[in-house]
Short mmCIF file of C-alpha atoms and ligand atoms in Angstrom, two decimals:
data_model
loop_
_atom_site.label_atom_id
_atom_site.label_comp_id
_atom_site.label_asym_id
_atom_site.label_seq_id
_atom_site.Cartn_x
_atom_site.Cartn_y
_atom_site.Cartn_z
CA UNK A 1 0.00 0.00 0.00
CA UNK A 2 1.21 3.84 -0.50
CA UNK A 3 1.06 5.90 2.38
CA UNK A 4 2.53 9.74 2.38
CA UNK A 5 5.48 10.67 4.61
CA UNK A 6 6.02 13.88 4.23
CA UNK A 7 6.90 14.43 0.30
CA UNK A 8 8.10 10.60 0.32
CA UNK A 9 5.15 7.57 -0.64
CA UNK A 10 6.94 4.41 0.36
CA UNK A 11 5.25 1.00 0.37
CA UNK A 12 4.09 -1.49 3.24
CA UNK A 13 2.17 -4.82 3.79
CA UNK A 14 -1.12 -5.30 2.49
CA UNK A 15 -3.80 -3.18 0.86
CA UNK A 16 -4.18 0.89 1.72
CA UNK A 17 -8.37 0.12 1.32
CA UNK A 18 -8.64 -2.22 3.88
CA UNK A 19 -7.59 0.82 6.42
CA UNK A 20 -10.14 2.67 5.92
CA UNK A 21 -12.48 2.78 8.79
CA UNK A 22 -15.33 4.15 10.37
CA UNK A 23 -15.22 6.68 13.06
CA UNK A 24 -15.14 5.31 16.76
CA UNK A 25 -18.38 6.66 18.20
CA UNK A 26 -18.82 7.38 21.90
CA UNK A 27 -20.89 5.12 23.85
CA UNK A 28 -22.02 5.37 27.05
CA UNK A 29 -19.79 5.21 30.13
CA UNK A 30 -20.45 3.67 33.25
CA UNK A 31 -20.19 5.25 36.66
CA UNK A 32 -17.10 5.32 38.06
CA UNK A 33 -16.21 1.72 39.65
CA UNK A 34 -15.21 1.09 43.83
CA UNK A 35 -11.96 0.59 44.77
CA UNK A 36 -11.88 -0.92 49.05
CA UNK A 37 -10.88 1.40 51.25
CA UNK A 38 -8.03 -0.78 52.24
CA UNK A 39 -5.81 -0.18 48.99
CA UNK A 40 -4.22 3.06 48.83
CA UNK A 41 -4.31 5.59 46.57
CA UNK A 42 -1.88 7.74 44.73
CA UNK A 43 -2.01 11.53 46.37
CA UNK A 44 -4.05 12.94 43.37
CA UNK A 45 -6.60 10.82 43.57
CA UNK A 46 -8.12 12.48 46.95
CA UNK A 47 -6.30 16.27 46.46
CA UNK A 48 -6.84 16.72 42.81
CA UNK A 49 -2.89 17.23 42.23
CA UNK A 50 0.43 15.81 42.58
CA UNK A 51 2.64 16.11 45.31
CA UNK A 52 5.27 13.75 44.80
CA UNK A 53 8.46 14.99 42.92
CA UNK A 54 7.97 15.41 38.79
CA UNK A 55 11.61 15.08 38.45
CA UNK A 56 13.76 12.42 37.18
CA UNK A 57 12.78 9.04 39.03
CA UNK A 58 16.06 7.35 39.61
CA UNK A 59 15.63 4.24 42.05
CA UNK A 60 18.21 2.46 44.62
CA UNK A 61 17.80 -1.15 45.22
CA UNK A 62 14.98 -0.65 47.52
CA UNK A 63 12.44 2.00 45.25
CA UNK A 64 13.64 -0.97 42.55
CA UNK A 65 12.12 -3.66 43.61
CA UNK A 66 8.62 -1.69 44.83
CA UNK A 67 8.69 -0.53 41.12
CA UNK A 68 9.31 -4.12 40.26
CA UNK A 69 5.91 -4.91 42.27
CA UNK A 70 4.13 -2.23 40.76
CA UNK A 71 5.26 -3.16 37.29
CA UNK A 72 4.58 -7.00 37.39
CA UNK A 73 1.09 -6.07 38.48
CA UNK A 74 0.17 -3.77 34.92
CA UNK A 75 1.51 -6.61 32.93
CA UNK A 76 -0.79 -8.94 34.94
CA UNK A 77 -3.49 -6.95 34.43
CA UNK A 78 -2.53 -6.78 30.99
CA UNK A 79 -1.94 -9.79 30.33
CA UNK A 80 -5.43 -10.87 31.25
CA UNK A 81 -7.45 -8.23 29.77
CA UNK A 82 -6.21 -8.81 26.56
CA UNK A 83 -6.94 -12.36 26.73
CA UNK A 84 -10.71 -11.11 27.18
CA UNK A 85 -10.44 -9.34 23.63
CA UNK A 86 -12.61 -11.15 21.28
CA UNK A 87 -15.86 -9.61 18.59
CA UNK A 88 -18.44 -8.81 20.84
CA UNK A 89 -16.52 -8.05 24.21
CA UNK A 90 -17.43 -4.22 25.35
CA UNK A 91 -14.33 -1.86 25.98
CA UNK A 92 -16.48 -1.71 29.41
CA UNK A 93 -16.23 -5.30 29.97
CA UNK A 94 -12.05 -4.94 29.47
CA UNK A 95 -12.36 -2.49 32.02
CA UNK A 96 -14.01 -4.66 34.17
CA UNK A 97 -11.64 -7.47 34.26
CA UNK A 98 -8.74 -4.96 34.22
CA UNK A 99 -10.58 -3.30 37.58
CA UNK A 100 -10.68 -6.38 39.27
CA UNK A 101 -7.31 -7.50 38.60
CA UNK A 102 -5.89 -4.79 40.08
CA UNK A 103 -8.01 -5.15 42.93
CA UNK A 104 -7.19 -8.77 43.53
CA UNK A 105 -3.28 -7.90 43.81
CA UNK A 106 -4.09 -5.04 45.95
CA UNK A 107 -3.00 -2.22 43.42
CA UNK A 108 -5.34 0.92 42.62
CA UNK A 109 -5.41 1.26 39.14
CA UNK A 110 -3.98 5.07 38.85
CA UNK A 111 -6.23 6.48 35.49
CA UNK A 112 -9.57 6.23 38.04
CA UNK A 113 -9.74 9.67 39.15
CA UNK A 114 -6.50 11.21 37.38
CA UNK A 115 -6.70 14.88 37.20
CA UNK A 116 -6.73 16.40 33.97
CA UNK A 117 -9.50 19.15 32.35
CA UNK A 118 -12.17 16.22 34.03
CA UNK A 119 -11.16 13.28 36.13
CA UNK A 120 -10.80 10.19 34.31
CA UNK A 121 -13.41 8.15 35.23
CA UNK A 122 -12.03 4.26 34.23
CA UNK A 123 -9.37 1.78 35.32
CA UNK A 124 -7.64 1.18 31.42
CA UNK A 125 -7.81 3.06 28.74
CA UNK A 126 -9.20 1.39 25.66
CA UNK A 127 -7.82 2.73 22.11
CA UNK A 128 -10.06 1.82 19.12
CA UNK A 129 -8.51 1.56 15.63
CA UNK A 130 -8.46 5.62 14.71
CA UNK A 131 -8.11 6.60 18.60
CA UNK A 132 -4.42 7.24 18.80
CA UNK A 133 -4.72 6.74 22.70
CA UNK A 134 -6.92 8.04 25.87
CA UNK A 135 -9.69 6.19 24.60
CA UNK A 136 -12.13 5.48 27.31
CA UNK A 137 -14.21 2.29 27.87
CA UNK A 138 -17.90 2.61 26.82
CA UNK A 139 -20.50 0.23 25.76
CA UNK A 140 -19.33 -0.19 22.37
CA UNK A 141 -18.64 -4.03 21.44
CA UNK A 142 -15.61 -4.95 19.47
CA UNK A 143 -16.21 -5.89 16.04
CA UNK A 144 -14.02 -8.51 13.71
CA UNK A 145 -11.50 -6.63 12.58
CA UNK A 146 -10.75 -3.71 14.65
CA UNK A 147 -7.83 -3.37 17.16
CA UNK A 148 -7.47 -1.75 20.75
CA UNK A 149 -5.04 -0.84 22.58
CA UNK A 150 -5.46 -1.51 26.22
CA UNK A 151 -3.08 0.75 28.81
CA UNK A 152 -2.74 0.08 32.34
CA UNK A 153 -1.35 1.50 35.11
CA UNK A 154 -0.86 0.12 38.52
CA UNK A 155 0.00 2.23 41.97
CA UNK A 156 1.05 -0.13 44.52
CA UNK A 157 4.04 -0.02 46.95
CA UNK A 158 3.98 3.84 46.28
CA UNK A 159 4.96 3.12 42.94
CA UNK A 160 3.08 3.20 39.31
CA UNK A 161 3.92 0.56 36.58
CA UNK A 162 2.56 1.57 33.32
CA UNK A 163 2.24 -0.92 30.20
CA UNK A 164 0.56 -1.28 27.36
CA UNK A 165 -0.47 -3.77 23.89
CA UNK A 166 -2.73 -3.05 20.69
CA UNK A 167 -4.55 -6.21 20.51
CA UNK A 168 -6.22 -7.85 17.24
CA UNK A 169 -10.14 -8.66 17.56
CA UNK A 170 -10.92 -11.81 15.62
CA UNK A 171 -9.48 -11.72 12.39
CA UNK A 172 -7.39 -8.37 10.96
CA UNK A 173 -6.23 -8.05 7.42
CA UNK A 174 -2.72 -7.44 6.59
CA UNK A 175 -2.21 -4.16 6.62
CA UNK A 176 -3.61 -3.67 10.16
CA UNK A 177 -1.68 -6.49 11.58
CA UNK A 178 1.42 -4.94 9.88
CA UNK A 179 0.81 -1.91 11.63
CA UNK A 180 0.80 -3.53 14.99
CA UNK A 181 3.50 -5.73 14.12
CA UNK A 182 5.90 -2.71 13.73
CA UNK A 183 4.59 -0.52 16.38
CA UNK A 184 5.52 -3.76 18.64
CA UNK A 185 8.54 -3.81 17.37
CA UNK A 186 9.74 -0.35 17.13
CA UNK A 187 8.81 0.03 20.95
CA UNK A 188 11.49 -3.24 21.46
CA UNK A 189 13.96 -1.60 19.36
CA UNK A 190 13.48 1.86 20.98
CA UNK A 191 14.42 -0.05 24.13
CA UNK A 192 16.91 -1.80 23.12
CA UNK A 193 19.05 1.34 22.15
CA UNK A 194 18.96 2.39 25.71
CA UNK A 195 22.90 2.48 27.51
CA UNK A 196 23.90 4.30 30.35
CA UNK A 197 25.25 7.69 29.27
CA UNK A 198 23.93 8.04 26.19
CA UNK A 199 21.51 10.85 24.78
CA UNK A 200 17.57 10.31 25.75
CA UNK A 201 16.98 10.74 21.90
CA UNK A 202 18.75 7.44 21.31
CA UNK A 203 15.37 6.11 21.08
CA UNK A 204 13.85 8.21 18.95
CA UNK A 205 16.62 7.75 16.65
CA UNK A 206 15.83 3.86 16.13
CA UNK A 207 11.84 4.31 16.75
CA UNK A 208 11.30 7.38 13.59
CA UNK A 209 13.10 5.99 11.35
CA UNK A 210 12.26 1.75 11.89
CA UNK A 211 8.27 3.13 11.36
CA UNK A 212 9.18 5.99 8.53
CA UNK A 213 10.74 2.94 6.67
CA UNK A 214 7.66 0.91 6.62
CA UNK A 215 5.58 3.70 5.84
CA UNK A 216 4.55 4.84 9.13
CA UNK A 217 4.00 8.13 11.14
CA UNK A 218 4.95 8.49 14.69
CA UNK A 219 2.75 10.58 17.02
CA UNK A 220 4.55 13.62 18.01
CA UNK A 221 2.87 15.38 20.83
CA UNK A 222 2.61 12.12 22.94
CA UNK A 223 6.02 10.64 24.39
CA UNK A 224 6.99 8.62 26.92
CA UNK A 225 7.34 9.40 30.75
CA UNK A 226 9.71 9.09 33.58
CA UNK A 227 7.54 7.36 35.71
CA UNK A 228 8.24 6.15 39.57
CA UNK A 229 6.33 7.58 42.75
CA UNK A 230 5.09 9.70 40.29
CA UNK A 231 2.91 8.61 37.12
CA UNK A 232 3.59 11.30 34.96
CA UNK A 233 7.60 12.75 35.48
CA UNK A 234 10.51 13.78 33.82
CA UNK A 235 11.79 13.34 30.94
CA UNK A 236 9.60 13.42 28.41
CA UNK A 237 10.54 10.53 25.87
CA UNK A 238 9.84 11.88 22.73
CA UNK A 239 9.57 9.10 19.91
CA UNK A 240 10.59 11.24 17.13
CA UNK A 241 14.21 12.79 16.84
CA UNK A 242 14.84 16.10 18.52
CA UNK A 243 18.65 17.23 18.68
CA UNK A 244 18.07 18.77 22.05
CA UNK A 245 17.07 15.15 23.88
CA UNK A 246 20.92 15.33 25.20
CA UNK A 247 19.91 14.04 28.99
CA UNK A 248 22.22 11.27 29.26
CA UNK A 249 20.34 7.55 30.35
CA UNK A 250 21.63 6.94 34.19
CA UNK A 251 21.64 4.21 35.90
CA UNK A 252 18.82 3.13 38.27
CA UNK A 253 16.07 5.45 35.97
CA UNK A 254 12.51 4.77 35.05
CA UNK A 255 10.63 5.71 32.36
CA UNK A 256 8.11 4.40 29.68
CA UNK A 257 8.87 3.66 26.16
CA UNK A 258 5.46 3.97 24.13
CA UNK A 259 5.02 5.28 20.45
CA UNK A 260 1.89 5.68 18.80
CA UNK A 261 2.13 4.51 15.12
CA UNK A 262 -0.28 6.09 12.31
CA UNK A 263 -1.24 4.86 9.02
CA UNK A 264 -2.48 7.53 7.95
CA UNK A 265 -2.30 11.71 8.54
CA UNK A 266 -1.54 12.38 11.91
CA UNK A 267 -3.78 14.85 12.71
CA UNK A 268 -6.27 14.14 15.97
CA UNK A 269 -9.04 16.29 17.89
CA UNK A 270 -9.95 15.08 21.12
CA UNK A 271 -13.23 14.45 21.90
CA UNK A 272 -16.10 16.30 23.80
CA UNK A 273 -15.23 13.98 26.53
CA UNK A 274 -11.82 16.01 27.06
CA UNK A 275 -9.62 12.79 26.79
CA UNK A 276 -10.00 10.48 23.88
CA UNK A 277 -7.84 11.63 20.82
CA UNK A 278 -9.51 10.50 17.66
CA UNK A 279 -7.51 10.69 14.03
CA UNK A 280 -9.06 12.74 11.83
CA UNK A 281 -8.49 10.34 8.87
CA UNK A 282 -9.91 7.66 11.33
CA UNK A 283 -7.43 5.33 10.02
CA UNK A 284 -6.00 2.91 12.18
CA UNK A 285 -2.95 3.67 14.72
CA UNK A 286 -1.37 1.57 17.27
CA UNK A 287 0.26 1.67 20.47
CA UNK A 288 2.11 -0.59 22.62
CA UNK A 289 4.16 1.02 26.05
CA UNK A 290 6.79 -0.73 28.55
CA UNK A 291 8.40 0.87 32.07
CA UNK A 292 11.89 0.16 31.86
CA UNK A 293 14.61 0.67 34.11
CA UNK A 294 18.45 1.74 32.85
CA UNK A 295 20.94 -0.70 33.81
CA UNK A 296 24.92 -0.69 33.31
CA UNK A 297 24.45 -2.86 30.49
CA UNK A 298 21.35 -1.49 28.59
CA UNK A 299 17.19 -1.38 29.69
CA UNK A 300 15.67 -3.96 31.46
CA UNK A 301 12.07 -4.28 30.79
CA UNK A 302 10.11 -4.00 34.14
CA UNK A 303 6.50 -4.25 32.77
CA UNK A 304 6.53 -8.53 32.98
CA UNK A 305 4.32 -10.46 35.33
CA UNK A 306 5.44 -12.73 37.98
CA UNK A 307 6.41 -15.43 35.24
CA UNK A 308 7.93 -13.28 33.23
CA UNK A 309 5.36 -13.05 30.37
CA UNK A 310 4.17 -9.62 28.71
CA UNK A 311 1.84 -8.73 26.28
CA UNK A 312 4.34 -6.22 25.17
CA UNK A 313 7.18 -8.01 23.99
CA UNK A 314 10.14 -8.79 25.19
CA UNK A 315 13.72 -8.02 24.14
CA UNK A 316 14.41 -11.74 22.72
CA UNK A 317 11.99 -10.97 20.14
CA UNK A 318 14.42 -8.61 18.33
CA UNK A 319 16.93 -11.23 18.31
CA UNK A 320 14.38 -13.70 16.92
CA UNK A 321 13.37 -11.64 14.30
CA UNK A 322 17.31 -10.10 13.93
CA UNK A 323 17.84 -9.53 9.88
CA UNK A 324 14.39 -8.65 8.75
CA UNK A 325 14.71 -5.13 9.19
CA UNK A 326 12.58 -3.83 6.62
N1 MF3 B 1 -1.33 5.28 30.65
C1 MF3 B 1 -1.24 6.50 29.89
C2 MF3 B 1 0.23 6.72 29.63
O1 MF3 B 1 0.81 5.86 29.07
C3 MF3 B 1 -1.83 7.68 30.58
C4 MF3 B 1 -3.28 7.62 30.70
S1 MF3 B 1 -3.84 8.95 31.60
C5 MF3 B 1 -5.51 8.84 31.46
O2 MF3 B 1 0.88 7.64 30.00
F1 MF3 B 1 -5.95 9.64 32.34
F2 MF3 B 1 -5.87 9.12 30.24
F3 MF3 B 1 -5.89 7.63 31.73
CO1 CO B 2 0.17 3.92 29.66
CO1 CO B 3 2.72 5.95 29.90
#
C-alpha cells in the first residue's frame, strides 16, 4: 500500500483500502467503579494534584524492587485483559476485568480519578482503531476486525507501573496487523538502544526511522514518561528525533517507552469527553508502552508479570526476528 510521509510515498504490507475505517463513536460510560478502602491511593486521587516529585525518578535497590511490584502487576493486568479481547466483548467489559485485577493484587489502578480538564473516570484506557490513545471504555462491542489498545497503570508499593499492547479482535487483514506488528517492534527496538550515558533521543533515533521505513508516522505530541512515585515525570521521551534530547540515560532510571504509530495523517481532535484523541483520517494507529529501568548494560524491561510473560514483547523478540529489518 502507499502511504505519504512527508513528500516521500513508500510501500508497506497489504492493501491501503482495507484501512479505511469508520469513526469510533462514543458510547455510554459507566459510573465510576469502587476501589476498598483498604488499597491506597496515589495523592491525586483524593487532592486533585500531585505532590510527589515530577523530576527524574532514579531508584536504589529498595524503590527498585517496589517498582518491580508495581510493574509485574500492569503486565498482569494486561496480560489478562487482553486475553478477554474477542468480537463482541465491550471496551467496558475490558475495564471490568482490568478493575478487578488490580483489585485482587491489591494495586489501585492510577487512570480512576486522574486529574486532567475532568477526572478520568475508568481503570484502562481502551484505544479503538483511529483513537491514537486516551480512549475510554464505553459500551461499544468490538467488532471482527478492529484493534485496541489496552493501557494500564498500577499504583502499589507507592509506585506506578505503566504498560501497554494493541490487541487484534478476531481476524485483521494485513495491513492492520502490519501496523501492529511494527509498532511492537519499534517500541522493542526503541528499548533496546537504551545504555547508560547516552543521549535520551537514542530512542527516537531507532523508533522514527524503523516506522518511517515501513511507511509509518509516529505521534509527536505524545512521548513517553519518567515514571516512579510519580505517574507522569521527567523526561519526556519523545519518539521522534529532537537534537536537544541530550539528557544522558543513568543508571537506576525509570521511564516508559510507548510510540503511537499512524497509518495515515496524523492529525487528531480530542473528543467532547476532554480525553480520547480521535484521528481525523480515522485510520488505524497503534500503540504498545513498557516501564523500563536503565541498567549498566542497557534497559531492562520492568513491565513482565510474575512469570515473566508480557503482552508487550520482550527483548528476545528482536533477536528472533534479527535480519528482517525492513
Ligand atoms: N497510561 C497513559 C500513559 O501511558 C496515561 C493515561 S492517563 C488517562 O501515560 F488519564 F488518560 F488515563
Ligand atoms: Co500507559
Ligand atoms: Co505511559
Amino acid at each position: 500500500m502507499l502511504v505519504r510521509i512527508g513528500r516521500k510515498f513508500k510501500r508497506c504490507h497489504g492493501d491501503v483500502r482495507m484501512l479505511q475505517r469508520d469513526p469510533v463513536e462514543p458510547g455510554r460510560v459507566s459510573p465510576k467503579r469502587d476501589v476498598p478502602d483498604a488499597i491506597t491511593r496515589p495523592d491525586y486521587v483524593a487532592t486533585g494534584s500531585v505532590t510527589t516529585s515530577t523530576g527524574l525518578q532514579v531508584h536504589d535497590e529498595e524503590s527498585l524492587d517496589r517498582m518491580r511490584i508495581a510493574c509485574r502487576v500492569a503486565a498482569e493486568v494486561l496480560l489478562r485483559t487482553g486475553a478477554a479481547v474477542a468480537p463482541g466483548v465491550t471496551t467496558e467489559e475490558l475495564d471490568v476485568i482490568a478493575h478487578e485485577t488490580y483489585v485482587e493484587f491489591g494495586a489501585y489502578p492510577s487512570t480512576l480519578g486522574y486529574g486532567g480538564r475532568r477526572d478520568y473516570p475508568k481503570s484502562v484506557c481502551t484505544s479503538v482503531n483511529g483513537v491514537v490513545c486516551h480512549g475510554i471504555p464505553d459500551d461499544r462491542p468490538l467488532k471482527e476486525g478492529d484493534i485496541v489498545n489496552v493501557d494500564v497503570t498500577a499504583f502499589i508499593e507507592g509506585m506506578h507501573g505503566d504498560t501497554s499492547a494493541t490487541f487484534c479482535v478476531g481476524e485483521v487483514d494485513e495491513a492492520t496487523s502490519g501496523l501492529v506488528a511494527t509498532t511492537r517492534e519499534a517500541t522493542l527496538r526503541g528499548i533496546a538502544a537504551v545504555k547508560p550515558g547516552e543521549p535520551l533521543r537514542r530512542i527516537a533515533e531507532v523508533i522514527e526511522p524503523f516506522a518511517a521505513g515501513r511507511g509509518y508516522g509516529v505521534v509527536r505530541e505524545y512521548g513517553g514518561h519518567g515514571i516512579g512515585e510519580t505517574f507522569h515525570a521527567a523526561p519526556h521521551v519523545n519518539h521522534c528525533v529532537l537534537p536537544e534530547d541530550t539528557l544522558p540515560f543513568q543508571v537506576g532510571m525509570t521511564f516508559t517507552v510507548e510510540p503511537m504509530l499512524t497509518t495515515g495523517v496524523a492529525t487528531y481532535r480530542q473528543g467532547d469527553d476532554g480525553w480520547t484523541e480521535h484521528l481525523v483520517d480515522s485510520m488505524p494507529s497503534a500503540q504498545f508502552e513498557h516501564t523500563v529501568v536503565v541498567t549498566p548494560q542497557g534497559a531492562e524491561i520492568l513491565t513482565v508479570n510474575a512469570d515473566g510473560r508480557t503482552a508487550a514483547g520482550t527483548l528476545d523478540e528482536l533477536t528472533a526476528s534479527a535480519g528482517s529489518t525492513n
